[in-house]
């Protein structure tokens, strides 16, 4: 996994930019949680290139499973998406999740970072 630990105003978060193999199992969410724990943060930024196509196909259940694990472990997560991905049922899911304070989806890094920093 290609990631960075970014610190801004004494708040650190893990930003995962890419992965050699796209994340495609619920176990991968536990790996992300462990990565955050290693760096003593509960804030995570994911770029859509990290996730497999199955994540965006709600029929697979992957998105729900991964998001639930992140929420259960109180890892506040910002997901940066391409506009093309936010269509159909996935767009409905994004709309619902963006009402909460544990998992949000954004179309740019600046807004995602601003939200994460407010969650600290």
JSON list of C-alpha atoms in Angstrom, two decimals:
[
{"chain": "A", "resi": 1, "resn": "UNK", "atom": "CA", "xyz": [0.00, 0.00, 0.00]},
{"chain": "A", "resi": 2, "resn": "UNK", "atom": "CA", "xyz": [1.24, 3.44, -0.89]},
{"chain": "A", "resi": 3, "resn": "UNK", "atom": "CA", "xyz": [0.35, 5.73, 2.00]},
{"chain": "A", "resi": 4, "resn": "UNK", "atom": "CA", "xyz": [1.48, 8.86, 3.80]},
{"chain": "A", "resi": 5, "resn": "UNK", "atom": "CA", "xyz": [1.00, 10.04, 7.34]},
{"chain": "A", "resi": 6, "resn": "UNK", "atom": "CA", "xyz": [0.05, 13.67, 7.11]},
{"chain": "A", "resi": 7, "resn": "UNK", "atom": "CA", "xyz": [0.13, 16.03, 10.05]},
{"chain": "A", "resi": 8, "resn": "UNK", "atom": "CA", "xyz": [-1.69, 19.34, 9.92]},
{"chain": "A", "resi": 9, "resn": "UNK", "atom": "CA", "xyz": [-2.26, 21.58, 12.96]},
{"chain": "A", "resi": 10, "resn": "UNK", "atom": "CA", "xyz": [-0.98, 18.78, 15.25]},
{"chain": "A", "resi": 11, "resn": "UNK", "atom": "CA", "xyz": [-3.58, 16.37, 13.85]},
{"chain": "A", "resi": 12, "resn": "UNK", "atom": "CA", "xyz": [-2.32, 13.32, 11.98]},
{"chain": "A", "resi": 13, "resn": "UNK", "atom": "CA", "xyz": [-4.16, 11.14, 9.50]},
{"chain": "A", "resi": 14, "resn": "UNK", "atom": "CA", "xyz": [-3.24, 8.32, 7.16]},
{"chain": "A", "resi": 15, "resn": "UNK", "atom": "CA", "xyz": [-3.76, 8.98, 3.46]},
{"chain": "A", "resi": 16, "resn": "UNK", "atom": "CA", "xyz": [-3.80, 5.85, 1.30]},
{"chain": "A", "resi": 17, "resn": "UNK", "atom": "CA", "xyz": [-3.05, 6.85, -2.28]},
{"chain": "A", "resi": 18, "resn": "UNK", "atom": "CA", "xyz": [-2.77, 3.54, -4.09]},
{"chain": "A", "resi": 19, "resn": "UNK", "atom": "CA", "xyz": [-2.39, -0.18, -3.62]},
{"chain": "A", "resi": 20, "resn": "UNK", "atom": "CA", "xyz": [-0.53, -2.73, -5.68]},
{"chain": "A", "resi": 21, "resn": "UNK", "atom": "CA", "xyz": [-3.62, -4.92, -5.45]},
{"chain": "A", "resi": 22, "resn": "UNK", "atom": "CA", "xyz": [-6.89, -3.01, -4.97]},
{"chain": "A", "resi": 23, "resn": "UNK", "atom": "CA", "xyz": [-8.58, -3.63, -1.64]},
{"chain": "A", "resi": 24, "resn": "UNK", "atom": "CA", "xyz": [-11.18, -6.30, -2.26]},
{"chain": "A", "resi": 25, "resn": "UNK", "atom": "CA", "xyz": [-11.87, -8.09, 1.04]},
{"chain": "A", "resi": 26, "resn": "UNK", "atom": "CA", "xyz": [-13.37, -7.11, 4.37]},
{"chain": "A", "resi": 27, "resn": "UNK", "atom": "CA", "xyz": [-10.05, -8.16, 5.91]},
{"chain": "A", "resi": 28, "resn": "UNK", "atom": "CA", "xyz": [-8.48, -5.22, 4.07]},
{"chain": "A", "resi": 29, "resn": "UNK", "atom": "CA", "xyz": [-10.51, -2.87, 6.29]},
{"chain": "A", "resi": 30, "resn": "UNK", "atom": "CA", "xyz": [-8.86, -4.47, 9.32]},
{"chain": "A", "resi": 31, "resn": "UNK", "atom": "CA", "xyz": [-5.47, -3.87, 7.70]},
{"chain": "A", "resi": 32, "resn": "UNK", "atom": "CA", "xyz": [-6.38, -0.18, 7.30]},
{"chain": "A", "resi": 33, "resn": "UNK", "atom": "CA", "xyz": [-7.44, -0.03, 10.95]},
{"chain": "A", "resi": 34, "resn": "UNK", "atom": "CA", "xyz": [-4.11, -1.57, 11.97]},
{"chain": "A", "resi": 35, "resn": "UNK", "atom": "CA", "xyz": [-2.24, 0.93, 9.79]},
{"chain": "A", "resi": 36, "resn": "UNK", "atom": "CA", "xyz": [-4.02, 3.81, 11.54]},
{"chain": "A", "resi": 37, "resn": "UNK", "atom": "CA", "xyz": [-3.30, 2.27, 14.92]},
{"chain": "A", "resi": 38, "resn": "UNK", "atom": "CA", "xyz": [0.41, 1.93, 14.08]},
{"chain": "A", "resi": 39, "resn": "UNK", "atom": "CA", "xyz": [0.50, 5.67, 13.47]},
{"chain": "A", "resi": 40, "resn": "UNK", "atom": "CA", "xyz": [-1.63, 6.55, 16.52]},
{"chain": "A", "resi": 41, "resn": "UNK", "atom": "CA", "xyz": [-4.54, 8.06, 14.61]},
{"chain": "A", "resi": 42, "resn": "UNK", "atom": "CA", "xyz": [-8.20, 7.27, 14.04]},
{"chain": "A", "resi": 43, "resn": "UNK", "atom": "CA", "xyz": [-8.39, 9.37, 10.86]},
{"chain": "A", "resi": 44, "resn": "UNK", "atom": "CA", "xyz": [-8.12, 7.85, 7.39]},
{"chain": "A", "resi": 45, "resn": "UNK", "atom": "CA", "xyz": [-8.28, 9.22, 3.86]},
{"chain": "A", "resi": 46, "resn": "UNK", "atom": "CA", "xyz": [-8.78, 6.78, 0.99]},
{"chain": "A", "resi": 47, "resn": "UNK", "atom": "CA", "xyz": [-8.52, 7.53, -2.71]},
{"chain": "A", "resi": 48, "resn": "UNK", "atom": "CA", "xyz": [-10.85, 5.53, -4.93]},
{"chain": "A", "resi": 49, "resn": "UNK", "atom": "CA", "xyz": [-7.90, 4.01, -6.83]},
{"chain": "A", "resi": 50, "resn": "UNK", "atom": "CA", "xyz": [-7.20, 1.95, -3.69]},
{"chain": "A", "resi": 51, "resn": "UNK", "atom": "CA", "xyz": [-10.54, 0.13, -3.88]},
{"chain": "A", "resi": 52, "resn": "UNK", "atom": "CA", "xyz": [-11.55, -2.68, -6.19]},
{"chain": "A", "resi": 53, "resn": "UNK", "atom": "CA", "xyz": [-14.51, -2.39, -8.57]},
{"chain": "A", "resi": 54, "resn": "UNK", "atom": "CA", "xyz": [-16.42, -4.73, -6.24]},
{"chain": "A", "resi": 55, "resn": "UNK", "atom": "CA", "xyz": [-16.46, -1.98, -3.61]},
{"chain": "A", "resi": 56, "resn": "UNK", "atom": "CA", "xyz": [-18.59, 0.18, -5.89]},
{"chain": "A", "resi": 57, "resn": "UNK", "atom": "CA", "xyz": [-20.93, -2.70, -6.80]},
{"chain": "A", "resi": 58, "resn": "UNK", "atom": "CA", "xyz": [-23.22, -2.76, -3.77]},
{"chain": "A", "resi": 59, "resn": "UNK", "atom": "CA", "xyz": [-24.47, -6.26, -4.62]},
{"chain": "A", "resi": 60, "resn": "UNK", "atom": "CA", "xyz": [-21.14, -7.69, -3.48]},
{"chain": "A", "resi": 61, "resn": "UNK", "atom": "CA", "xyz": [-21.58, -6.33, 0.06]},
{"chain": "A", "resi": 62, "resn": "UNK", "atom": "CA", "xyz": [-17.92, -5.31, 0.16]},
{"chain": "A", "resi": 63, "resn": "UNK", "atom": "CA", "xyz": [-18.57, -1.60, 0.68]},
{"chain": "A", "resi": 64, "resn": "UNK", "atom": "CA", "xyz": [-20.97, -2.23, 3.52]},
{"chain": "A", "resi": 65, "resn": "UNK", "atom": "CA", "xyz": [-18.68, -4.73, 5.22]},
{"chain": "A", "resi": 66, "resn": "UNK", "atom": "CA", "xyz": [-15.59, -2.58, 4.98]},
{"chain": "A", "resi": 67, "resn": "UNK", "atom": "CA", "xyz": [-17.37, 0.59, 6.06]},
{"chain": "A", "resi": 68, "resn": "UNK", "atom": "CA", "xyz": [-18.97, -1.19, 9.01]},
{"chain": "A", "resi": 69, "resn": "UNK", "atom": "CA", "xyz": [-15.59, -2.39, 10.27]},
{"chain": "A", "resi": 70, "resn": "UNK", "atom": "CA", "xyz": [-14.12, 1.12, 10.01]},
{"chain": "A", "resi": 71, "resn": "UNK", "atom": "CA", "xyz": [-17.12, 2.56, 11.84]},
{"chain": "A", "resi": 72, "resn": "UNK", "atom": "CA", "xyz": [-17.03, -0.16, 14.54]},
{"chain": "A", "resi": 73, "resn": "UNK", "atom": "CA", "xyz": [-13.38, 0.64, 15.25]},
{"chain": "A", "resi": 74, "resn": "UNK", "atom": "CA", "xyz": [-14.14, 4.41, 15.28]},
{"chain": "A", "resi": 75, "resn": "UNK", "atom": "CA", "xyz": [-11.84, 5.16, 12.35]},
{"chain": "A", "resi": 76, "resn": "UNK", "atom": "CA", "xyz": [-13.27, 8.27, 10.76]},
{"chain": "A", "resi": 77, "resn": "UNK", "atom": "CA", "xyz": [-12.82, 7.85, 7.04]},
{"chain": "A", "resi": 78, "resn": "UNK", "atom": "CA", "xyz": [-12.92, 10.25, 4.11]},
{"chain": "A", "resi": 79, "resn": "UNK", "atom": "CA", "xyz": [-13.19, 8.62, 0.68]},
{"chain": "A", "resi": 80, "resn": "UNK", "atom": "CA", "xyz": [-12.23, 10.66, -2.36]},
{"chain": "A", "resi": 81, "resn": "UNK", "atom": "CA", "xyz": [-14.20, 9.64, -5.44]},
{"chain": "A", "resi": 82, "resn": "UNK", "atom": "CA", "xyz": [-14.26, 10.41, -9.12]},
{"chain": "A", "resi": 83, "resn": "UNK", "atom": "CA", "xyz": [-17.58, 11.91, -10.17]},
{"chain": "A", "resi": 84, "resn": "UNK", "atom": "CA", "xyz": [-18.20, 9.00, -12.55]},
{"chain": "A", "resi": 85, "resn": "UNK", "atom": "CA", "xyz": [-18.31, 6.57, -9.64]},
{"chain": "A", "resi": 86, "resn": "UNK", "atom": "CA", "xyz": [-21.07, 8.38, -7.78]},
{"chain": "A", "resi": 87, "resn": "UNK", "atom": "CA", "xyz": [-23.90, 7.06, -9.91]},
{"chain": "A", "resi": 88, "resn": "UNK", "atom": "CA", "xyz": [-26.95, 4.88, -9.21]},
{"chain": "A", "resi": 89, "resn": "UNK", "atom": "CA", "xyz": [-27.24, 2.99, -5.94]},
{"chain": "A", "resi": 90, "resn": "UNK", "atom": "CA", "xyz": [-23.73, 3.95, -4.88]},
{"chain": "A", "resi": 91, "resn": "UNK", "atom": "CA", "xyz": [-24.69, 7.62, -5.12]},
{"chain": "A", "resi": 92, "resn": "UNK", "atom": "CA", "xyz": [-27.62, 6.91, -2.81]},
{"chain": "A", "resi": 93, "resn": "UNK", "atom": "CA", "xyz": [-25.27, 5.23, -0.33]},
{"chain": "A", "resi": 94, "resn": "UNK", "atom": "CA", "xyz": [-22.88, 8.19, -0.48]},
{"chain": "A", "resi": 95, "resn": "UNK", "atom": "CA", "xyz": [-25.72, 10.59, 0.19]},
{"chain": "A", "resi": 96, "resn": "UNK", "atom": "CA", "xyz": [-26.80, 8.64, 3.29]},
{"chain": "A", "resi": 97, "resn": "UNK", "atom": "CA", "xyz": [-23.26, 8.24, 4.64]},
{"chain": "A", "resi": 98, "resn": "UNK", "atom": "CA", "xyz": [-22.51, 11.93, 4.20]},
{"chain": "A", "resi": 99, "resn": "UNK", "atom": "CA", "xyz": [-25.20, 12.69, 6.77]},
{"chain": "A", "resi": 100, "resn": "UNK", "atom": "CA", "xyz": [-23.15, 10.98, 9.49]},
{"chain": "A", "resi": 101, "resn": "UNK", "atom": "CA", "xyz": [-19.86, 11.79, 11.14]},
{"chain": "A", "resi": 102, "resn": "UNK", "atom": "CA", "xyz": [-17.94, 8.51, 10.71]},
{"chain": "A", "resi": 103, "resn": "UNK", "atom": "CA", "xyz": [-17.59, 7.98, 6.97]},
{"chain": "A", "resi": 104, "resn": "UNK", "atom": "CA", "xyz": [-17.88, 10.64, 4.27]},
{"chain": "A", "resi": 105, "resn": "UNK", "atom": "CA", "xyz": [-17.29, 10.79, 0.54]},
{"chain": "A", "resi": 106, "resn": "UNK", "atom": "CA", "xyz": [-15.76, 13.76, -1.26]},
{"chain": "A", "resi": 107, "resn": "UNK", "atom": "CA", "xyz": [-14.77, 14.70, -4.77]},
{"chain": "A", "resi": 108, "resn": "UNK", "atom": "CA", "xyz": [-11.54, 16.48, -3.78]},
{"chain": "A", "resi": 109, "resn": "UNK", "atom": "CA", "xyz": [-8.72, 16.15, -1.29]},
{"chain": "A", "resi": 110, "resn": "UNK", "atom": "CA", "xyz": [-9.02, 19.63, 0.23]},
{"chain": "A", "resi": 111, "resn": "UNK", "atom": "CA", "xyz": [-12.61, 19.14, 1.39]},
{"chain": "A", "resi": 112, "resn": "UNK", "atom": "CA", "xyz": [-11.80, 15.65, 2.68]},
{"chain": "A", "resi": 113, "resn": "UNK", "atom": "CA", "xyz": [-8.82, 16.91, 4.66]},
{"chain": "A", "resi": 114, "resn": "UNK", "atom": "CA", "xyz": [-10.83, 19.80, 6.10]},
{"chain": "A", "resi": 115, "resn": "UNK", "atom": "CA", "xyz": [-13.52, 17.38, 7.31]},
{"chain": "A", "resi": 116, "resn": "UNK", "atom": "CA", "xyz": [-10.96, 14.97, 8.79]},
{"chain": "A", "resi": 117, "resn": "UNK", "atom": "CA", "xyz": [-9.19, 17.73, 10.68]},
{"chain": "A", "resi": 118, "resn": "UNK", "atom": "CA", "xyz": [-12.50, 18.82, 12.20]},
{"chain": "A", "resi": 119, "resn": "UNK", "atom": "CA", "xyz": [-13.08, 15.26, 13.45]},
{"chain": "A", "resi": 120, "resn": "UNK", "atom": "CA", "xyz": [-10.01, 15.23, 15.68]}
]
